[in-house]
mmCIF file of C-alpha atoms in Angstrom:
data_model
loop_
_atom_site.group_PDB
_atom_site.id
_atom_site.type_symbol
_atom_site.label_atom_id
_atom_site.label_comp_id
_atom_site.label_asym_id
_atom_site.label_seq_id
_atom_site.Cartn_x
_atom_site.Cartn_y
_atom_site.Cartn_z
ATOM 1 C CA MET A 1 126.455 106.417 85.893
ATOM 2 C CA GLY A 2 122.961 107.404 86.962
ATOM 3 C CA ARG A 3 122.434 110.643 88.827
ATOM 4 C CA ARG A 4 120.619 110.750 92.146
ATOM 5 C CA ARG A 5 119.754 114.385 92.561
ATOM 6 C CA PHE A 6 116.679 115.472 94.430
ATOM 7 C CA LEU A 7 115.408 118.433 96.381
ATOM 8 C CA THR A 8 113.105 118.173 99.367
ATOM 9 C CA THR A 9 111.258 121.278 100.470
ATOM 10 C CA ALA A 10 108.777 122.057 103.203
ATOM 11 C CA CYS A 11 106.522 124.631 101.591
ATOM 12 C CA ASN A 12 105.379 127.584 103.643
ATOM 13 C CA GLY A 13 104.029 130.900 102.436
ATOM 14 C CA SER A 14 106.694 132.891 104.311
ATOM 15 C CA ILE A 15 109.805 131.135 102.983
ATOM 16 C CA ASP A 16 111.345 130.143 99.687
ATOM 17 C CA CYS A 17 110.660 126.451 99.174
ATOM 18 C CA ARG A 18 113.999 125.967 97.467
ATOM 19 C CA ASP A 19 115.788 126.620 100.751
ATOM 20 C CA SER A 20 116.232 123.626 103.058
ATOM 21 C CA LEU A 21 115.552 125.756 106.132
ATOM 22 C CA VAL A 22 113.817 124.626 109.298
ATOM 23 C CA THR A 23 112.073 127.622 110.800
ATOM 24 C CA GLU A 24 109.625 128.065 113.646
ATOM 25 C CA SER A 25 106.785 128.389 111.149
ATOM 26 C CA THR A 26 107.647 125.149 109.352
ATOM 27 C CA VAL A 27 107.919 123.225 112.606
ATOM 28 C CA ARG A 28 104.510 124.412 113.779
ATOM 29 C CA SER A 29 102.789 123.648 110.469
ATOM 30 C CA PRO A 30 102.207 119.905 110.070
ATOM 31 C CA ILE A 31 103.258 118.409 106.749
ATOM 32 C CA LEU A 32 100.549 116.015 105.620
ATOM 33 C CA ILE A 33 101.013 115.618 101.867
ATOM 34 C CA ASN A 34 104.165 114.295 100.206
ATOM 35 C CA LEU A 35 104.456 115.278 96.540
ATOM 36 C CA LEU A 36 107.141 113.519 94.499
ATOM 37 C CA ILE A 37 108.064 114.958 91.089
ATOM 38 C CA LEU A 38 109.935 112.532 88.824
ATOM 39 C CA ALA A 39 111.646 113.884 85.711
ATOM 40 C CA ALA A 40 113.322 112.041 82.835
ATOM 41 C CA ASN A 41 114.605 113.404 79.537
ATOM 42 C CA PRO A 42 116.984 110.807 78.026
ATOM 43 C CA ARG A 43 119.766 112.003 75.738
ATOM 44 C CA ASP A 44 118.209 110.236 72.731
ATOM 45 C CA THR A 45 114.871 112.126 73.045
ATOM 46 C CA ASP A 46 113.767 115.660 72.265
ATOM 47 C CA PRO A 47 114.584 118.189 75.015
ATOM 48 C CA LEU A 48 111.701 119.168 77.327
ATOM 49 C CA ARG A 49 111.305 122.075 79.737
ATOM 50 C CA LEU A 50 111.255 119.816 82.784
ATOM 51 C CA GLY A 51 112.770 122.419 85.050
ATOM 52 C CA GLU A 52 110.111 124.970 84.126
ATOM 53 C CA GLU A 53 107.270 122.562 84.894
ATOM 54 C CA THR A 54 108.817 121.639 88.241
ATOM 55 C CA ARG A 55 109.340 125.315 89.068
ATOM 56 C CA ARG A 56 105.721 126.186 88.259
ATOM 57 C CA ILE A 57 104.370 123.361 90.413
ATOM 58 C CA ASP A 58 106.552 124.480 93.301
ATOM 59 C CA GLU A 59 105.522 128.105 92.776
ATOM 60 C CA LYS A 60 101.775 127.454 92.664
ATOM 61 C CA ILE A 61 101.796 125.355 95.818
ATOM 62 C CA ARG A 62 103.973 127.908 97.641
ATOM 63 C CA GLU A 63 101.489 130.642 96.804
ATOM 64 C CA SER A 64 98.486 128.643 98.033
ATOM 65 C CA SER A 65 96.792 128.741 101.431
ATOM 66 C CA GLY A 66 97.735 125.121 102.102
ATOM 67 C CA ALA A 67 101.441 125.493 101.316
ATOM 68 C CA SER A 68 102.545 124.469 104.816
ATOM 69 C CA GLN A 69 100.831 121.104 104.435
ATOM 70 C CA PHE A 70 102.945 120.045 101.452
ATOM 71 C CA SER A 71 106.388 118.491 101.313
ATOM 72 C CA LEU A 72 107.889 118.503 97.804
ATOM 73 C CA ARG A 73 110.694 116.361 96.475
ATOM 74 C CA SER A 74 111.966 116.356 92.897
ATOM 75 C CA ALA A 75 114.222 113.727 91.323
ATOM 76 C CA TRP A 76 115.955 114.077 87.964
ATOM 77 C CA ALA A 77 117.266 111.700 85.289
ATOM 78 C CA VAL A 78 115.111 109.007 86.886
ATOM 79 C CA THR A 79 116.027 105.366 86.324
ATOM 80 C CA VAL A 80 113.978 102.369 87.475
ATOM 81 C CA ASP A 81 116.290 102.001 90.447
ATOM 82 C CA GLU A 82 115.876 105.689 91.296
ATOM 83 C CA LEU A 83 112.096 105.366 90.997
ATOM 84 C CA MET A 84 112.073 102.520 93.523
ATOM 85 C CA TYR A 85 114.399 104.419 95.846
ATOM 86 C CA GLN A 86 112.255 107.550 95.848
ATOM 87 C CA LEU A 87 108.998 105.653 96.414
ATOM 88 C CA ASN A 88 110.498 103.778 99.350
ATOM 89 C CA ALA A 89 112.295 106.745 100.883
ATOM 90 C CA PHE A 90 109.649 109.460 100.492
ATOM 91 C CA LYS A 91 106.351 107.519 100.678
ATOM 92 C CA PRO A 92 104.541 110.000 98.418
ATOM 93 C CA ASN A 93 100.820 110.700 98.482
ATOM 94 C CA VAL A 94 101.119 112.264 95.021
ATOM 95 C CA VAL A 95 103.486 111.182 92.238
ATOM 96 C CA HIS A 96 103.944 113.496 89.255
ATOM 97 C CA PHE A 97 105.937 112.220 86.282
ATOM 98 C CA VAL A 98 107.139 114.713 83.701
ATOM 99 C CA GLY A 99 108.863 113.477 80.591
ATOM 100 C CA HIS A 100 108.313 111.477 77.415
ATOM 101 C CA GLY A 101 105.763 108.793 76.661
ATOM 102 C CA ALA A 102 105.601 106.415 73.723
ATOM 103 C CA GLY A 103 103.369 103.475 72.866
ATOM 104 C CA GLY A 104 101.415 103.794 76.095
ATOM 105 C CA GLN A 105 104.583 103.703 78.205
ATOM 106 C CA ILE A 106 106.412 106.397 80.126
ATOM 107 C CA VAL A 107 110.115 106.659 79.297
ATOM 108 C CA LEU A 108 112.691 106.621 82.103
ATOM 109 C CA GLU A 109 116.476 106.610 81.684
ATOM 110 C CA THR A 110 119.186 103.990 81.760
ATOM 111 C CA THR A 111 122.271 104.557 83.892
ATOM 112 C CA GLY A 112 123.920 105.772 80.697
ATOM 113 C CA GLY A 113 121.222 108.370 80.081
ATOM 114 C CA LEU A 114 119.418 106.599 77.224
ATOM 115 C CA SER A 115 115.713 105.777 76.930
ATOM 116 C CA ARG A 116 114.209 103.046 79.128
ATOM 117 C CA PRO A 117 110.451 102.576 78.450
ATOM 118 C CA LEU A 118 108.510 101.137 81.370
ATOM 119 C CA THR A 119 105.648 98.794 80.452
ATOM 120 C CA GLN A 120 102.158 99.118 81.890
ATOM 121 C CA GLU A 121 102.546 95.882 83.820
ATOM 122 C CA ALA A 122 105.937 96.873 85.247
ATOM 123 C CA LEU A 123 104.742 100.284 86.437
ATOM 124 C CA SER A 124 101.583 98.797 87.951
ATOM 125 C CA THR A 125 103.624 96.170 89.766
ATOM 126 C CA ILE A 126 105.971 98.803 91.170
ATOM 127 C CA PHE A 127 103.149 101.006 92.410
ATOM 128 C CA SER A 128 101.329 98.043 93.974
ATOM 129 C CA HIS A 129 103.885 98.130 96.800
ATOM 130 C CA PHE A 130 103.125 101.753 97.670
ATOM 131 C CA GLN A 131 99.366 102.092 97.290
ATOM 132 C CA GLN A 132 98.733 102.230 101.028
ATOM 133 C CA TRP A 133 99.570 105.955 101.052
ATOM 134 C CA LEU A 134 99.243 106.793 97.341
ATOM 135 C CA GLN A 135 96.327 109.057 96.386
ATOM 136 C CA VAL A 136 97.090 110.644 93.026
ATOM 137 C CA VAL A 137 99.392 109.852 90.101
ATOM 138 C CA VAL A 138 99.940 112.312 87.237
ATOM 139 C CA LEU A 139 101.645 110.980 84.093
ATOM 140 C CA ASN A 140 102.342 114.220 82.236
ATOM 141 C CA ALA A 141 103.717 112.531 79.132
ATOM 142 C CA CYS A 142 102.451 111.831 75.620
ATOM 143 C CA TYR A 143 100.132 108.841 75.150
ATOM 144 C CA SER A 144 100.180 107.985 78.868
ATOM 145 C CA ALA A 145 96.405 107.567 79.350
ATOM 146 C CA VAL A 146 96.599 103.839 78.594
ATOM 147 C CA GLN A 147 99.176 103.415 81.336
ATOM 148 C CA ALA A 148 97.080 105.584 83.624
ATOM 149 C CA GLU A 149 94.149 103.186 83.192
ATOM 150 C CA THR A 150 96.352 100.366 84.483
ATOM 151 C CA LEU A 151 97.253 102.374 87.589
ATOM 152 C CA ALA A 152 93.639 103.149 88.524
ATOM 153 C CA GLN A 153 93.674 100.259 90.999
ATOM 154 C CA ARG A 154 96.871 101.514 92.626
ATOM 155 C CA ALA A 155 95.793 105.073 93.429
ATOM 156 C CA ASP A 156 92.535 106.903 94.045
ATOM 157 C CA ALA A 157 92.928 108.992 90.888
ATOM 158 C CA VAL A 158 95.320 108.925 87.933
ATOM 159 C CA ILE A 159 95.800 111.489 85.171
ATOM 160 C CA GLY A 160 97.244 110.599 81.777
ATOM 161 C CA MET A 161 97.430 112.078 78.298
ATOM 162 C CA THR A 162 95.364 110.594 75.446
ATOM 163 C CA ASP A 163 97.598 112.011 72.681
ATOM 164 C CA ARG A 164 100.723 114.041 72.139
ATOM 165 C CA VAL A 165 100.927 117.013 74.481
ATOM 166 C CA GLY A 166 103.052 120.086 73.922
ATOM 167 C CA ASP A 167 105.447 121.505 76.486
ATOM 168 C CA ALA A 168 103.414 124.677 76.988
ATOM 169 C CA ALA A 169 100.136 122.816 77.540
ATOM 170 C CA ALA A 170 101.751 120.314 79.920
ATOM 171 C CA ILE A 171 103.205 123.133 82.004
ATOM 172 C CA GLU A 172 99.985 125.173 82.138
ATOM 173 C CA PHE A 173 97.916 122.129 83.065
ATOM 174 C CA SER A 174 100.269 121.302 85.928
ATOM 175 C CA ALA A 175 100.268 124.889 87.181
ATOM 176 C CA GLY A 176 96.473 125.059 87.293
ATOM 177 C CA PHE A 177 96.112 121.587 88.768
ATOM 178 C CA TYR A 178 98.523 122.046 91.668
ATOM 179 C CA ARG A 179 97.434 125.576 92.479
ATOM 180 C CA ALA A 180 93.906 124.235 93.026
ATOM 181 C CA LEU A 181 95.156 121.328 95.138
ATOM 182 C CA GLY A 182 97.172 123.775 97.226
ATOM 183 C CA PHE A 183 94.001 125.691 98.006
ATOM 184 C CA GLY A 184 92.305 122.505 99.179
ATOM 185 C CA ARG A 185 90.140 121.895 96.122
ATOM 186 C CA SER A 186 89.122 118.376 95.170
ATOM 187 C CA VAL A 187 91.081 116.372 92.606
ATOM 188 C CA GLY A 188 88.131 116.638 90.203
ATOM 189 C CA ASP A 189 87.998 120.408 90.525
ATOM 190 C CA ALA A 190 91.785 120.726 90.266
ATOM 191 C CA PHE A 191 91.743 118.671 87.069
ATOM 192 C CA ALA A 192 89.065 120.979 85.613
ATOM 193 C CA GLN A 193 91.113 124.037 86.570
ATOM 194 C CA GLY A 194 94.204 122.569 84.920
ATOM 195 C CA VAL A 195 92.273 122.006 81.704
ATOM 196 C CA ALA A 196 90.845 125.532 81.953
ATOM 197 C CA MET A 197 94.369 126.971 82.103
ATOM 198 C CA VAL A 198 95.224 125.237 78.817
ATOM 199 C CA LYS A 199 92.038 126.562 77.203
ATOM 200 C CA VAL A 200 92.493 130.114 78.458
ATOM 201 C CA ASP A 201 95.965 130.236 76.935
ATOM 202 C CA GLY A 202 94.525 129.140 73.592
ATOM 203 C CA LEU A 203 96.641 125.995 73.450
ATOM 204 C CA PRO A 204 95.439 123.074 71.282
ATOM 205 C CA ASP A 205 95.788 120.287 73.865
ATOM 206 C CA ALA A 206 92.919 121.032 76.254
ATOM 207 C CA ASP A 207 91.173 117.736 75.452
ATOM 208 C CA THR A 208 94.312 115.637 75.923
ATOM 209 C CA PRO A 209 94.406 115.221 79.744
ATOM 210 C CA LYS A 210 92.219 112.397 81.060
ATOM 211 C CA LEU A 211 91.200 111.798 84.670
ATOM 212 C CA ILE A 212 90.703 108.168 85.686
ATOM 213 C CA HIS A 213 89.664 107.057 89.165
ATOM 214 C CA ARG A 214 89.384 103.894 91.170
ATOM 215 C CA ALA A 215 85.933 102.272 91.287
ATOM 216 C CA GLY A 216 83.805 103.845 93.999
ATOM 217 C CA VAL A 217 85.923 106.997 94.263
ATOM 218 C CA ASP A 218 84.289 110.330 93.420
ATOM 219 C CA PRO A 219 86.991 112.774 92.218
ATOM 220 C CA ALA A 220 84.679 115.667 93.078
ATOM 221 C CA LYS A 221 84.916 114.646 96.755
ATOM 222 C CA LEU A 222 88.521 113.460 96.786
ATOM 223 C CA VAL A 223 90.667 115.975 98.677
ATOM 224 C CA LEU A 224 94.349 115.443 99.352
ATOM 225 C CA ALA A 225 94.897 114.777 103.001
ATOM 226 C CA GLY A 226 98.086 112.785 103.559
ATOM 227 C CA THR A 227 98.229 109.758 105.868
ATOM 228 C CA SER A 228 97.021 110.948 109.272
ATOM 229 C CA ASP A 229 93.964 109.257 110.758
ATOM 230 C CA VAL A 230 91.760 112.213 109.848
ATOM 231 C CA ALA A 231 93.190 112.257 106.343
ATOM 232 C CA LEU A 232 92.719 108.533 105.820
ATOM 233 C CA SER A 233 89.169 108.804 107.108
ATOM 234 C CA VAL A 234 88.355 110.986 104.107
ATOM 235 C CA ARG A 235 89.909 108.445 101.746
ATOM 236 C CA ARG A 236 88.396 105.371 103.352
ATOM 237 C CA ALA A 237 84.918 106.898 103.228
ATOM 238 C CA GLU A 238 85.209 106.646 99.423
ATOM 239 C CA ASP A 239 87.218 103.405 99.283
ATOM 240 C CA PRO A 240 85.250 100.490 97.766
ATOM 241 C CA ARG A 241 87.323 98.006 99.775
ATOM 242 C CA VAL A 242 85.660 99.299 102.929
ATOM 243 C CA PRO A 243 82.228 97.706 103.580
ATOM 244 C CA ALA A 244 79.373 100.079 102.736
ATOM 245 C CA ARG A 245 78.110 100.162 106.337
ATOM 246 C CA LEU A 246 81.490 101.344 107.614
ATOM 247 C CA ARG A 247 81.805 103.917 104.836
ATOM 248 C CA SER A 248 78.434 105.253 105.946
ATOM 249 C CA LEU A 249 79.735 105.551 109.510
ATOM 250 C CA LEU A 250 82.743 107.517 108.271
ATOM 251 C CA HIS A 251 80.504 109.806 106.234
ATOM 252 C CA ASP A 252 78.519 110.428 109.419
ATOM 253 C CA GLY A 253 81.652 111.542 111.254
ATOM 254 C CA CYS A 254 82.706 108.303 112.940
ATOM 255 C CA GLU A 255 86.366 108.494 114.016
ATOM 256 C CA PHE A 256 88.878 106.420 112.072
ATOM 257 C CA LEU A 257 91.776 104.558 113.726
ATOM 258 C CA LEU A 258 94.702 103.145 111.766
ATOM 259 C CA VAL A 259 96.690 100.435 113.524
ATOM 260 C CA LYS A 260 100.055 100.778 111.787
ATOM 261 C CA ASN A 261 102.065 97.691 111.000
ATOM 262 C CA GLU A 262 104.959 99.102 113.012
ATOM 263 C CA SER A 263 102.847 98.929 116.188
ATOM 264 C CA VAL A 264 102.055 95.208 115.914
ATOM 265 C CA ARG A 265 104.321 92.224 115.400
ATOM 266 C CA LEU A 266 103.745 90.843 111.920
ATOM 267 C CA PRO A 267 105.272 87.849 110.160
ATOM 268 C CA THR A 268 107.545 88.582 107.212
ATOM 269 C CA GLY A 269 105.625 89.472 104.062
ATOM 270 C CA ALA A 270 102.338 90.163 105.855
ATOM 271 C CA SER A 271 102.200 93.931 105.374
ATOM 272 C CA ASP A 272 100.700 94.107 101.888
ATOM 273 C CA GLU A 273 97.754 96.423 101.253
ATOM 274 C CA GLU A 274 95.572 93.416 100.428
ATOM 275 C CA ASN A 275 95.870 92.196 104.027
ATOM 276 C CA ARG A 276 94.186 95.257 105.543
ATOM 277 C CA ILE A 277 90.701 94.744 106.997
ATOM 278 C CA PHE A 278 88.215 97.218 108.467
ATOM 279 C CA LEU A 279 86.331 96.647 111.718
ATOM 280 C CA GLU A 280 83.582 98.462 113.607
ATOM 281 C CA LEU A 281 85.044 98.962 117.068
ATOM 282 C CA GLY A 282 83.091 99.559 120.272
ATOM 283 C CA MET A 283 83.914 99.413 123.977
ATOM 284 C CA ARG A 284 82.175 97.625 126.824
ATOM 285 C CA GLN A 285 81.652 100.718 128.970
ATOM 286 C CA SER A 286 81.328 103.393 126.304
ATOM 287 C CA LYS A 287 78.907 104.310 123.563
ATOM 288 C CA ALA A 288 81.728 105.484 121.318
ATOM 289 C CA VAL A 289 82.073 103.748 117.957
ATOM 290 C CA PHE A 290 85.158 103.740 115.735
ATOM 291 C CA VAL A 291 86.207 102.339 112.382
ATOM 292 C CA ALA A 292 89.571 100.597 112.703
ATOM 293 C CA GLU A 293 91.934 99.509 109.933
ATOM 294 C CA VAL A 294 94.233 96.643 110.873
ATOM 295 C CA ASP A 295 96.335 93.905 109.309
ATOM 296 C CA ARG A 296 94.537 90.569 109.415
ATOM 297 C CA TYR A 297 97.743 88.707 110.289
ATOM 298 C CA ALA A 298 98.379 90.702 113.469
ATOM 299 C CA THR A 299 97.500 88.919 116.698
ATOM 300 C CA VAL A 300 94.393 89.724 118.716
ATOM 301 C CA GLU A 301 96.605 90.619 121.683
ATOM 302 C CA ASP A 302 98.755 93.080 119.729
ATOM 303 C CA VAL A 303 95.833 94.803 118.032
ATOM 304 C CA ALA A 304 93.899 95.115 121.287
ATOM 305 C CA ALA A 305 96.918 96.572 123.074
ATOM 306 C CA ALA A 306 97.573 99.064 120.248
ATOM 307 C CA LEU A 307 93.955 100.210 120.239
ATOM 308 C CA ALA A 308 93.875 100.513 124.032
ATOM 309 C CA HIS A 309 97.016 102.619 123.959
ATOM 310 C CA ARG A 310 95.417 104.925 121.390
ATOM 311 C CA LEU A 311 92.121 105.296 123.216
ATOM 312 C CA LEU A 312 93.157 104.951 126.881
ATOM 313 C CA PRO A 313 96.867 105.730 127.106
ATOM 314 C CA ARG A 314 96.856 106.438 130.862
ATOM 315 C CA THR A 315 95.019 103.358 132.076
ATOM 316 C CA SER A 316 95.813 100.607 129.604
ATOM 317 C CA TYR A 317 98.844 99.408 131.555
ATOM 318 C CA GLY A 318 96.662 97.976 134.330
ATOM 319 C CA TYR A 319 94.562 95.751 132.091
ATOM 320 C CA ALA A 320 94.913 92.768 129.815
ATOM 321 C CA TRP A 321 93.147 93.872 126.647
ATOM 322 C CA THR A 322 91.355 91.671 124.183
ATOM 323 C CA LEU A 323 88.764 91.830 121.426
ATOM 324 C CA VAL A 324 85.277 90.398 121.838
ATOM 325 C CA ALA A 325 83.096 89.331 118.907
ATOM 326 C CA ASP A 326 79.539 88.051 119.360
ATOM 327 C CA GLU A 327 80.065 88.220 123.140
ATOM 328 C CA VAL A 328 82.993 85.764 122.900
ATOM 329 C CA ALA A 329 86.531 86.834 123.820
ATOM 330 C CA LEU A 330 88.970 86.028 121.027
ATOM 331 C CA ALA A 331 92.069 84.029 121.880
ATOM 332 C CA ALA A 332 94.961 86.450 122.380
ATOM 333 C CA GLU A 333 97.542 84.409 120.485
ATOM 334 C CA LEU A 334 95.474 84.011 117.312
ATOM 335 C CA SER A 335 95.849 86.254 114.300
ATOM 336 C CA LEU A 336 92.730 88.191 113.364
ATOM 337 C CA VAL A 337 92.172 85.979 110.333
ATOM 338 C CA MET A 338 92.562 82.823 112.426
ATOM 339 C CA ALA A 339 90.082 84.266 114.920
ATOM 340 C CA GLY A 340 87.594 84.487 112.054
ATOM 341 C CA LEU A 341 87.488 88.274 111.701
ATOM 342 C CA LYS A 342 86.886 89.891 108.320
ATOM 343 C CA SER A 343 86.110 93.374 107.006
ATOM 344 C CA GLY A 344 82.828 94.714 108.332
ATOM 345 C CA ASP A 345 82.757 92.677 111.551
ATOM 346 C CA GLN A 346 81.815 94.280 114.857
ATOM 347 C CA VAL A 347 84.189 93.882 117.790
ATOM 348 C CA LYS A 348 84.497 95.339 121.268
ATOM 349 C CA LEU A 349 87.674 96.345 123.045
ATOM 350 C CA VAL A 350 87.515 94.844 126.532
ATOM 351 C CA GLY A 351 90.022 95.114 129.369
ATOM 352 C CA ASN A 352 90.339 92.763 132.313
ATOM 353 C CA HIS A 353 92.130 94.188 135.340
ATOM 354 C CA LEU A 354 95.430 92.497 136.026
ATOM 355 C CA ARG A 355 96.034 91.187 139.547
ATOM 356 C CA PRO A 356 99.506 92.275 140.685
ATOM 357 C CA GLU A 357 101.905 89.418 141.302
ATOM 358 C CA TRP A 358 102.341 90.508 144.903
ATOM 359 C CA ALA A 359 98.585 90.514 145.652
ATOM 360 C CA PRO A 360 97.365 87.609 147.864
ATOM 361 C CA ASP A 361 95.285 84.898 146.254
ATOM 362 C CA MET A 362 91.734 85.597 147.499
ATOM 363 C CA ARG A 363 90.209 82.311 146.341
#
C-alpha cells in the first residue's frame, strides 16, 4: 500500500520547524508562502539522499529573516494519487520535487513502491488545476528540464535539470536556492545563488540547473509573496494575461483586489484560471482606482456586493451595489461575460440607497 506521510511546519527563527507547535510568535507572524516538498525513491531505483535535501531546505529557510512567512510540508513515497491530494490540500505556492528523472519525465511511485514515470502532458495537466496560486516549481531530478519547459505556462518560474545531476550537487543547489528565497531575494537571484553553491563546492554539475519562466515574467523581479492581495499584486504586475495598462497601474502602486470564487456564487466548473479577468475599478464619489481580478461567470450583483464589502464594509448594507460601464448600469442578474465585460475594461462601483420597506411612498 502507498504511504501518506507528511510533515507540516510553520517556520519561525525561534523554534524548531520540525515541531508542530503553535506559539505566540507563530500566531503573530502571518504565513504567506506554502512550500510543498515531494519525494520519491522507488525500490527499483538507486537510493538518493532525499532526507538530507529536505533537511537542508528546512534548515536554510529556518535560518533566514523571512522564516515566519513560510509554511513547509513534505510528502514521501509520492504516488500520483498522493500528488493530487497534496496539491489540493496544501495549495502550494512552491512545489519542490526531489527524486529520479528519466527520459524527460519525473519518476513517482506505484502503491507497491515501484517506479511510475509521469509524462510531460500528464504533469502539465495536473498542475493546470493549481496554477492560480502556483509561483515556482523545482524539478530536482535528472533530465527534468524538458518537463520543466512544459510547465512554464503553469507557474511563473520552473527549474529543471538538463542532464544527470549528482546527489551532492542537487542538495547544494537546493540549499543555496531556498536560503536566498528565505531572505526575500528574487527567484532569479536565488537560482544564481544555488548555482554558485555548486560551483564553490567544486562539483561538476553547476551548468545542469536551468531556469525557465512564463512569457512576460522577469525572474529578477519575481519575489515569492504567497496569495494575499499585496502578494498577488506583485505577481500580476508581471503577468502577461493582465492587460499592459493595468500592469502599469500595478507597477505605479495601484491597489489590487482579488474577488475570490468563494465570495461569489459560481456555476459548477466555472472556477478555472482561464476564466479570470482583470478590471480597472473606480467609484462614483472617489478618485481611488483599483485593479480587480474576478471570475467572468460571476454575476454583476455578486461581484459588486463583494467589492463594496471590501472597500466599504460599514456602509454597504444600506445600498444596492452595481457596476457601471460607459455610464450604463449593468444588469444585476447577468454574468460579467454576458454583460460584455472583458479584461482591461473600466468599471465603476456605484451604490443606490435602499428605501426601507417601512418608509412611506413619497411619489
